[in-house]
């Protein structure tokens, strides 16, 4: 009797056509992303611990000043007793709050939309999906400028309301937190719809039928069956809205003002604007990156639990 | 004349020249892996594969004079039928005219000459199957590998293709190694069959050999239907053994390897080699009696399940042309008679 | 009970109100774009009042005072998008084959993370890091630094559709090619690449649009004097929205829509040839 050694994993035992050169095929992407993104991020980390030079750039002297500046005010020359400095903490808190709020609003509109599209017949589904995809790819700058144009005090929105006689004086929106919120919501709404759509499209409606059969009503079925099953899609959508909202620059910059400052504008100001404090900008970027990585790690753990570690 | 010799570390098979050789087994038994090793898609860590005396196991797949008919055909969807069939010849550096004319000839052979300009997606499953065959045969391989090529076809087409495949193989005189999990397919076409399970070769032989003299329980159970009964050896000589089934039913059995008294063994009896009657006609072992428990009418024959007096269940197949098994009613007593030589002691 | 009412009651898929919310979603997404498109045809010099239909602002982009600036910016944007899109597509195609067809090795999942790193790092952080990097190595910021930065963040966008397409192609096609005596390179060019073509093309188009649209990273890594269309527009709107910017925006909108439609169409064609 003879024995053929069978390996359990087919892919492992397969020689394949491109199997042996796989590493070579991957190496260009490693090099490009490694040198021009990973390395720069590491350098940014280093920069955040260096001393600022007043006209941009750094002095190679290690210090924790950039991080210290976040929390404490030590006076103009750094020799006064530390007082808690709320400016930057407020900016971060506002950013998190605005991003969270945008996520909630996007979910409230995005979920029903995604669901509605996913339950259309195949033909019209393609058209709906296409309509959602277009804003996704349209230049964010142009979209934000368009929004600003629409909601200006003298913009078409206010003009329309004035002409209908609903209001007497224009509603002031630009430079308010509301405008920034509207901008974030509007910017990232398609990001919420697409992953939820993908999840609902795969949803097996026999599950809903089974729930009805067992006396659940429409909304109970939604809450207890459909939403838990498509949860990975919902979470993915929330991340795709929350993460870019947190670091958003265009919406707060174009639609907001000094009172609606978010992390993105703060960082930009350190490099492009008048502040010119590179270590501080690098430190703010590091804190933002850390926040994002924490969110992504929670997401990854969630996915592992949902799919039993398969992904 | 053993020309094509195949050997692996512990699986070792010799395929004769011009032979239709089948690897048969359930899914996951290793038959496809073995085929892919021969084709060159799986690396073998130890051992050799020889083709006409030449070692080929270190050659990449594109330098082995072996071609494969893939399971779902793998016809290149972006090329038309003729380009598909000519592909191998082009790769071998044949001139375009030569490749095209050979390809056209191969298409004519599989009766698809007029479909040369079509895309594979415009053909039916059976036609795609023939194109795949023509494509693999066009470079005149020394050995053709077929990986369950008929499994995607419906029953009628599959039966027709079996005959056609066998004819083409005989006409061309090329060695075929055919992988299938369908025993009927294996039995109709093959010169020899290797039954595989768990990465092991269980038995190699002609269809008749493996059906009538299965080497072990797996082969007996996998090929056709059988009754597998636990038995105890009562006495034995060089040719046969008397075994006790249940408490008191004695049977004369043949065996593959000698047994000694009191051994616990498994006895296999094919259901069609058992006769069923209302009165005992046996002289040798007077009346193995049982009760009819269930019938299943299967067209050409009827399957009948009996419970013997000691509680053993046994299946009997009665041909509807000769008998009428439905003469019996459920719960009625019946006698069974086992053909001489039909009971066989098998190794587990 | 009428048929339609009965259907409303018994359809498990139907949720009342969802249709209205979908319409609301569409209105929210499209109103600003449509309004700007309409006003780009406004004859009036004031952006507030409607002064009749006119193409004067389109004329202004091409022949007006700022025409030269826009022309240079457009040329920079398009040439960078073509080069960055092409490089990113080549790198992503190679990486996709390595990821999906390559033998497993330790660090393969790490490699997947690396390819997707540009998607995970917030854009503004990428911008800061790249700026610091170029400044630290003393690389003069300008056209080339924009191009390099664009290649990096376009890779994952090109990778996604290419990898998705490749995953749908079974290994037996390239195996059949090898079985029929093709070399590895021939198996790629003659079999795998034609089969992957819709994915590669739509990967290129997405990378192209992403590069064309990018503002934040470009804004950081561009040197003085080098502008792309988005940075030129941004610079202009900081002083207020002018009608010529609306015309320019509308043109860019049309370009984006055209490319997304093209990518969508190619994918649909691709579905049919699977």
mmCIF file of C-alpha atoms in Angstrom, chain C:
data_model
loop_
_atom_site.group_PDB
_atom_site.id
_atom_site.type_symbol
_atom_site.label_atom_id
_atom_site.label_comp_id
_atom_site.label_asym_id
_atom_site.label_seq_id
_atom_site.Cartn_x
_atom_site.Cartn_y
_atom_site.Cartn_z
ATOM 1 C CA UNK C 1 -57.738 45.200 -0.026
ATOM 2 C CA UNK C 2 -56.106 46.392 -3.235
ATOM 3 C CA UNK C 3 -53.147 44.575 -4.649
ATOM 4 C CA UNK C 4 -50.642 47.345 -4.074
ATOM 5 C CA UNK C 5 -51.770 47.804 -0.516
ATOM 6 C CA UNK C 6 -51.535 44.065 0.081
ATOM 7 C CA UNK C 7 -48.015 44.151 -1.293
ATOM 8 C CA UNK C 8 -47.101 47.012 1.004
ATOM 9 C CA UNK C 9 -48.294 45.044 3.987
ATOM 10 C CA UNK C 10 -46.691 41.731 3.079
ATOM 11 C CA UNK C 11 -43.366 42.826 1.561
ATOM 12 C CA UNK C 12 -40.681 42.019 4.140
ATOM 13 C CA UNK C 13 -38.147 44.184 2.321
ATOM 14 C CA UNK C 14 -40.174 47.359 2.430
ATOM 15 C CA UNK C 15 -39.586 49.998 5.112
ATOM 16 C CA UNK C 16 -41.864 53.028 4.950
ATOM 17 C CA UNK C 17 -39.937 56.276 4.846
ATOM 18 C CA UNK C 18 -36.750 54.808 3.413
ATOM 19 C CA UNK C 19 -37.595 55.983 -0.079
ATOM 20 C CA UNK C 20 -38.109 59.565 1.129
ATOM 21 C CA UNK C 21 -34.781 59.478 2.956
ATOM 22 C CA UNK C 22 -33.064 58.184 -0.166
ATOM 23 C CA UNK C 23 -34.489 61.073 -2.157
ATOM 24 C CA UNK C 24 -33.359 63.454 0.587
ATOM 25 C CA UNK C 25 -29.873 61.943 0.414
ATOM 26 C CA UNK C 26 -29.739 62.499 -3.341
ATOM 27 C CA UNK C 27 -31.012 66.068 -3.006
ATOM 28 C CA UNK C 28 -28.363 66.822 -0.380
ATOM 29 C CA UNK C 29 -25.603 65.332 -2.509
ATOM 30 C CA UNK C 30 -26.550 66.969 -5.766
ATOM 31 C CA UNK C 31 -28.058 70.357 -4.947
ATOM 32 C CA UNK C 32 -24.739 72.186 -4.433
ATOM 33 C CA UNK C 33 -23.264 70.663 -7.586
ATOM 34 C CA UNK C 34 -26.295 71.460 -9.697
ATOM 35 C CA UNK C 35 -26.552 75.012 -8.353
ATOM 36 C CA UNK C 36 -22.906 75.719 -9.121
ATOM 37 C CA UNK C 37 -23.284 74.261 -12.599
ATOM 38 C CA UNK C 38 -26.293 76.502 -13.251
ATOM 39 C CA UNK C 39 -24.576 79.631 -11.922
ATOM 40 C CA UNK C 40 -21.495 78.952 -14.021
ATOM 41 C CA UNK C 41 -23.646 79.934 -16.986
ATOM 42 C CA UNK C 42 -24.695 83.168 -15.328
ATOM 43 C CA UNK C 43 -24.093 86.220 -17.501
ATOM 44 C CA UNK C 44 -23.956 88.557 -14.505
ATOM 45 C CA UNK C 45 -20.676 89.720 -12.998
ATOM 46 C CA UNK C 46 -22.261 89.469 -9.565
ATOM 47 C CA UNK C 47 -22.417 85.874 -8.358
ATOM 48 C CA UNK C 48 -25.698 86.538 -6.575
ATOM 49 C CA UNK C 49 -28.081 87.813 -9.196
ATOM 50 C CA UNK C 50 -29.073 85.876 -12.266
ATOM 51 C CA UNK C 51 -28.348 87.781 -15.413
ATOM 52 C CA UNK C 52 -29.284 85.350 -18.125
ATOM 53 C CA UNK C 53 -27.556 82.410 -19.801
ATOM 54 C CA UNK C 54 -24.034 82.950 -21.073
ATOM 55 C CA UNK C 55 -20.779 81.139 -21.716
ATOM 56 C CA UNK C 56 -18.691 84.174 -20.853
ATOM 57 C CA UNK C 57 -17.041 82.584 -17.806
ATOM 58 C CA UNK C 58 -15.986 79.577 -19.822
ATOM 59 C CA UNK C 59 -14.563 81.984 -22.324
ATOM 60 C CA UNK C 60 -12.861 83.749 -19.430
ATOM 61 C CA UNK C 61 -11.107 80.589 -18.243
ATOM 62 C CA UNK C 62 -9.596 79.962 -21.623
ATOM 63 C CA UNK C 63 -8.915 83.496 -22.793
ATOM 64 C CA UNK C 64 -9.282 85.754 -19.748
ATOM 65 C CA UNK C 65 -6.723 87.298 -17.457
ATOM 66 C CA UNK C 66 -6.052 84.109 -15.522
ATOM 67 C CA UNK C 67 -6.063 81.851 -18.585
ATOM 68 C CA UNK C 68 -2.300 81.325 -18.561
ATOM 69 C CA UNK C 69 -2.322 80.406 -14.879
ATOM 70 C CA UNK C 70 -5.142 77.911 -15.346
ATOM 71 C CA UNK C 71 -3.524 76.481 -18.429
ATOM 72 C CA UNK C 72 -0.266 75.765 -16.593
ATOM 73 C CA UNK C 73 -2.151 74.389 -13.605
ATOM 74 C CA UNK C 74 -4.270 72.152 -15.840
ATOM 75 C CA UNK C 75 -1.199 70.893 -17.646
ATOM 76 C CA UNK C 76 0.508 70.136 -14.314
ATOM 77 C CA UNK C 77 -2.595 68.366 -12.995
ATOM 78 C CA UNK C 78 -3.118 66.244 -16.077
ATOM 79 C CA UNK C 79 0.501 65.311 -16.694
ATOM 80 C CA UNK C 80 0.993 64.403 -13.021
ATOM 81 C CA UNK C 81 -2.251 62.412 -12.993
ATOM 82 C CA UNK C 82 -1.237 60.447 -16.092
ATOM 83 C CA UNK C 83 2.253 59.670 -14.825
ATOM 84 C CA UNK C 84 1.233 58.989 -11.230
ATOM 85 C CA UNK C 85 -1.740 56.898 -12.397
ATOM 86 C CA UNK C 86 0.435 54.857 -14.746
ATOM 87 C CA UNK C 87 3.203 54.237 -12.211
ATOM 88 C CA UNK C 88 0.740 53.401 -9.455
ATOM 89 C CA UNK C 89 -1.109 51.004 -11.777
ATOM 90 C CA UNK C 90 2.068 49.159 -12.748
ATOM 91 C CA UNK C 91 3.185 48.866 -9.123
ATOM 92 C CA UNK C 92 -0.310 47.829 -8.013
ATOM 93 C CA UNK C 93 -0.679 45.207 -10.754
ATOM 94 C CA UNK C 94 2.633 43.669 -9.804
ATOM 95 C CA UNK C 95 1.704 43.796 -6.120
ATOM 96 C CA UNK C 96 -1.726 42.258 -6.745
ATOM 97 C CA UNK C 97 -0.212 39.285 -8.563
ATOM 98 C CA UNK C 98 2.367 38.921 -5.801
ATOM 99 C CA UNK C 99 -0.292 39.100 -3.078
ATOM 100 C CA UNK C 100 -2.890 36.856 -4.676
ATOM 101 C CA UNK C 101 -0.801 34.426 -6.707
ATOM 102 C CA UNK C 102 2.447 34.471 -4.750
ATOM 103 C CA UNK C 103 3.410 31.738 -2.329
ATOM 104 C CA UNK C 104 2.600 32.519 1.293
ATOM 105 C CA UNK C 105 5.485 33.879 3.321
ATOM 106 C CA UNK C 106 5.717 35.395 6.744
ATOM 107 C CA UNK C 107 4.890 39.061 6.514
ATOM 108 C CA UNK C 108 2.393 38.711 3.691
ATOM 109 C CA UNK C 109 -0.394 40.247 5.743
ATOM 110 C CA UNK C 110 2.035 42.960 6.806
ATOM 111 C CA UNK C 111 2.626 43.589 3.145
ATOM 112 C CA UNK C 112 -1.119 43.967 2.622
ATOM 113 C CA UNK C 113 -1.147 46.522 5.421
ATOM 114 C CA UNK C 114 1.707 48.407 3.786
ATOM 115 C CA UNK C 115 -0.091 48.617 0.436
ATOM 116 C CA UNK C 116 -3.154 50.000 2.187
ATOM 117 C CA UNK C 117 -1.182 52.298 4.471
ATOM 118 C CA UNK C 118 -1.928 55.391 2.356
ATOM 119 C CA UNK C 119 -5.646 54.693 2.918
ATOM 120 C CA UNK C 120 -5.269 54.353 6.671
ATOM 121 C CA UNK C 121 -3.108 57.376 7.375
ATOM 122 C CA UNK C 122 -5.214 60.574 7.346
ATOM 123 C CA UNK C 123 -4.450 62.647 4.289
ATOM 124 C CA UNK C 124 -3.206 65.619 6.267
ATOM 125 C CA UNK C 125 -0.779 63.389 8.180
ATOM 126 C CA UNK C 126 0.564 61.979 4.921
ATOM 127 C CA UNK C 127 0.937 65.551 3.724
ATOM 128 C CA UNK C 128 2.885 66.605 6.839
ATOM 129 C CA UNK C 129 5.096 63.518 6.799
ATOM 130 C CA UNK C 130 5.915 63.919 3.119
ATOM 131 C CA UNK C 131 6.712 67.594 3.557
ATOM 132 C CA UNK C 132 9.032 66.823 6.483
ATOM 133 C CA UNK C 133 10.686 64.035 4.513
ATOM 134 C CA UNK C 134 11.424 66.151 1.445
ATOM 135 C CA UNK C 135 12.591 69.007 3.605
ATOM 136 C CA UNK C 136 14.867 66.777 5.707
ATOM 137 C CA UNK C 137 16.596 65.197 2.715
ATOM 138 C CA UNK C 138 16.919 68.598 1.085
ATOM 139 C CA UNK C 139 14.791 67.683 -1.910
ATOM 140 C CA UNK C 140 13.562 70.796 -3.723
ATOM 141 C CA UNK C 141 9.801 70.880 -3.564
ATOM 142 C CA UNK C 142 8.077 71.220 -6.903
ATOM 143 C CA UNK C 143 6.683 69.184 -9.747
ATOM 144 C CA UNK C 144 8.689 66.063 -8.952
ATOM 145 C CA UNK C 145 7.831 66.000 -5.258
ATOM 146 C CA UNK C 146 4.122 66.261 -6.126
ATOM 147 C CA UNK C 147 4.492 63.397 -8.590
ATOM 148 C CA UNK C 148 6.220 61.127 -6.061
ATOM 149 C CA UNK C 149 3.625 61.847 -3.369
ATOM 150 C CA UNK C 150 0.813 61.139 -5.834
ATOM 151 C CA UNK C 151 2.276 57.794 -6.895
ATOM 152 C CA UNK C 152 2.358 56.695 -3.242
ATOM 153 C CA UNK C 153 -1.221 57.471 -2.332
ATOM 154 C CA UNK C 154 -2.605 56.306 -5.692
ATOM 155 C CA UNK C 155 -1.245 52.768 -5.219
ATOM 156 C CA UNK C 156 -4.039 51.447 -2.940
ATOM 157 C CA UNK C 157 -6.727 53.008 -5.143
ATOM 158 C CA UNK C 158 -5.314 51.268 -8.197
ATOM 159 C CA UNK C 159 -4.733 48.100 -6.183
ATOM 160 C CA UNK C 160 -8.339 47.562 -5.050
ATOM 161 C CA UNK C 161 -10.067 47.022 -8.431
ATOM 162 C CA UNK C 162 -7.061 45.173 -9.860
ATOM 163 C CA UNK C 163 -6.918 42.769 -6.921
ATOM 164 C CA UNK C 164 -10.695 42.298 -6.981
ATOM 165 C CA UNK C 165 -10.556 41.395 -10.643
ATOM 166 C CA UNK C 166 -7.596 39.052 -10.215
ATOM 167 C CA UNK C 167 -9.328 37.251 -7.355
ATOM 168 C CA UNK C 168 -12.196 36.480 -9.716
ATOM 169 C CA UNK C 169 -9.847 34.885 -12.253
ATOM 170 C CA UNK C 170 -9.100 31.286 -11.511
ATOM 171 C CA UNK C 171 -5.557 30.029 -11.526
ATOM 172 C CA UNK C 172 -6.393 27.434 -14.143
ATOM 173 C CA UNK C 173 -6.145 30.028 -16.937
ATOM 174 C CA UNK C 174 -2.500 30.808 -16.362
ATOM 175 C CA UNK C 175 -1.891 27.144 -15.589
ATOM 176 C CA UNK C 176 -3.425 26.222 -18.921
ATOM 177 C CA UNK C 177 -1.104 28.706 -20.605
ATOM 178 C CA UNK C 178 1.932 27.216 -18.863
ATOM 179 C CA UNK C 179 0.659 23.727 -19.651
ATOM 180 C CA UNK C 180 0.611 24.786 -23.307
ATOM 181 C CA UNK C 181 4.299 25.772 -23.183
ATOM 182 C CA UNK C 182 3.965 29.520 -22.501
ATOM 183 C CA UNK C 183 6.728 31.142 -20.465
ATOM 184 C CA UNK C 184 5.772 32.979 -17.282
ATOM 185 C CA UNK C 185 5.987 36.317 -19.081
ATOM 186 C CA UNK C 186 3.875 35.000 -21.959
ATOM 187 C CA UNK C 187 1.331 33.586 -19.491
ATOM 188 C CA UNK C 188 1.065 37.103 -18.082
ATOM 189 C CA UNK C 189 0.974 39.099 -21.316
ATOM 190 C CA UNK C 190 -1.094 36.713 -23.413
ATOM 191 C CA UNK C 191 -3.538 35.328 -20.853
ATOM 192 C CA UNK C 192 -3.573 36.940 -17.427
ATOM 193 C CA UNK C 193 -3.230 40.567 -18.504
ATOM 194 C CA UNK C 194 -6.035 40.476 -21.091
ATOM 195 C CA UNK C 195 -8.249 38.858 -18.455
ATOM 196 C CA UNK C 196 -7.260 41.447 -15.864
ATOM 197 C CA UNK C 197 -7.603 44.322 -18.319
ATOM 198 C CA UNK C 198 -10.928 45.709 -17.027
ATOM 199 C CA UNK C 199 -9.533 45.746 -13.482
ATOM 200 C CA UNK C 200 -6.255 47.319 -14.571
ATOM 201 C CA UNK C 201 -8.036 49.969 -16.611
ATOM 202 C CA UNK C 202 -10.481 50.852 -13.877
ATOM 203 C CA UNK C 203 -7.611 50.889 -11.377
ATOM 204 C CA UNK C 204 -5.781 53.342 -13.604
ATOM 205 C CA UNK C 205 -8.847 55.547 -13.995
ATOM 206 C CA UNK C 206 -9.435 55.691 -10.245
ATOM 207 C CA UNK C 207 -5.782 56.487 -9.576
ATOM 208 C CA UNK C 208 -5.963 59.119 -12.288
ATOM 209 C CA UNK C 209 -9.027 60.805 -10.757
ATOM 210 C CA UNK C 210 -7.595 60.593 -7.248
ATOM 211 C CA UNK C 211 -4.413 62.285 -8.401
ATOM 212 C CA UNK C 212 -6.320 64.887 -10.404
ATOM 213 C CA UNK C 213 -8.524 65.702 -7.409
ATOM 214 C CA UNK C 214 -5.963 65.795 -4.662
ATOM 215 C CA UNK C 215 -5.634 69.056 -2.844
ATOM 216 C CA UNK C 216 -4.310 68.529 0.680
ATOM 217 C CA UNK C 217 -1.123 66.605 -0.077
ATOM 218 C CA UNK C 218 -0.347 68.678 -3.164
ATOM 219 C CA UNK C 219 -0.817 71.850 -1.164
ATOM 220 C CA UNK C 220 1.876 70.697 1.282
ATOM 221 C CA UNK C 221 4.479 69.278 -1.066
ATOM 222 C CA UNK C 222 4.222 71.722 -3.956
ATOM 223 C CA UNK C 223 6.964 74.256 -4.104
ATOM 224 C CA UNK C 224 6.465 77.938 -4.595
ATOM 225 C CA UNK C 225 5.099 78.677 -8.035
ATOM 226 C CA UNK C 226 3.998 75.162 -8.962
ATOM 227 C CA UNK C 227 0.209 74.902 -8.960
ATOM 228 C CA UNK C 228 -2.247 72.200 -9.892
ATOM 229 C CA UNK C 229 -5.882 72.955 -10.663
ATOM 230 C CA UNK C 230 -7.129 72.265 -7.112
ATOM 231 C CA UNK C 231 -4.443 74.414 -5.487
ATOM 232 C CA UNK C 232 -5.091 77.188 -8.017
ATOM 233 C CA UNK C 233 -8.820 77.034 -7.290
ATOM 234 C CA UNK C 234 -8.196 76.985 -3.546
ATOM 235 C CA UNK C 235 -5.928 79.981 -3.765
ATOM 236 C CA UNK C 236 -8.580 81.812 -5.718
ATOM 237 C CA UNK C 237 -11.609 80.992 -3.511
ATOM 238 C CA UNK C 238 -9.801 82.158 -0.397
ATOM 239 C CA UNK C 239 -10.520 85.645 -1.719
ATOM 240 C CA UNK C 240 -14.142 84.809 -2.464
ATOM 241 C CA UNK C 241 -15.948 82.681 -5.011
ATOM 242 C CA UNK C 242 -15.678 84.202 -8.450
ATOM 243 C CA UNK C 243 -17.838 83.139 -11.408
ATOM 244 C CA UNK C 244 -14.881 81.886 -13.438
ATOM 245 C CA UNK C 245 -14.075 79.478 -10.596
ATOM 246 C CA UNK C 246 -17.588 78.104 -10.879
ATOM 247 C CA UNK C 247 -17.076 77.524 -14.585
ATOM 248 C CA UNK C 248 -13.763 75.840 -13.913
ATOM 249 C CA UNK C 249 -15.346 73.716 -11.184
ATOM 250 C CA UNK C 250 -18.116 72.688 -13.531
ATOM 251 C CA UNK C 251 -15.569 71.601 -16.127
ATOM 252 C CA UNK C 252 -13.686 69.535 -13.553
ATOM 253 C CA UNK C 253 -16.984 68.085 -12.386
ATOM 254 C CA UNK C 254 -17.719 66.960 -15.926
ATOM 255 C CA UNK C 255 -14.254 65.426 -16.255
ATOM 256 C CA UNK C 256 -14.758 63.464 -13.005
ATOM 257 C CA UNK C 257 -18.196 62.287 -14.082
ATOM 258 C CA UNK C 258 -16.832 61.246 -17.438
ATOM 259 C CA UNK C 259 -14.047 59.180 -15.906
ATOM 260 C CA UNK C 260 -16.257 57.568 -13.267
ATOM 261 C CA UNK C 261 -18.759 56.654 -15.974
ATOM 262 C CA UNK C 262 -15.972 55.219 -18.081
ATOM 263 C CA UNK C 263 -14.644 53.185 -15.173
ATOM 264 C CA UNK C 264 -18.152 51.983 -14.364
ATOM 265 C CA UNK C 265 -18.778 51.021 -17.973
ATOM 266 C CA UNK C 266 -15.475 49.143 -18.240
ATOM 267 C CA UNK C 267 -16.310 47.220 -15.081
ATOM 268 C CA UNK C 268 -19.720 46.286 -16.431
ATOM 269 C CA UNK C 269 -18.125 45.070 -19.658
ATOM 270 C CA UNK C 270 -15.649 43.163 -17.539
ATOM 271 C CA UNK C 271 -18.429 41.421 -15.613
ATOM 272 C CA UNK C 272 -19.700 40.021 -18.885
ATOM 273 C CA UNK C 273 -16.382 38.567 -19.946
ATOM 274 C CA UNK C 274 -15.779 36.801 -16.666
#
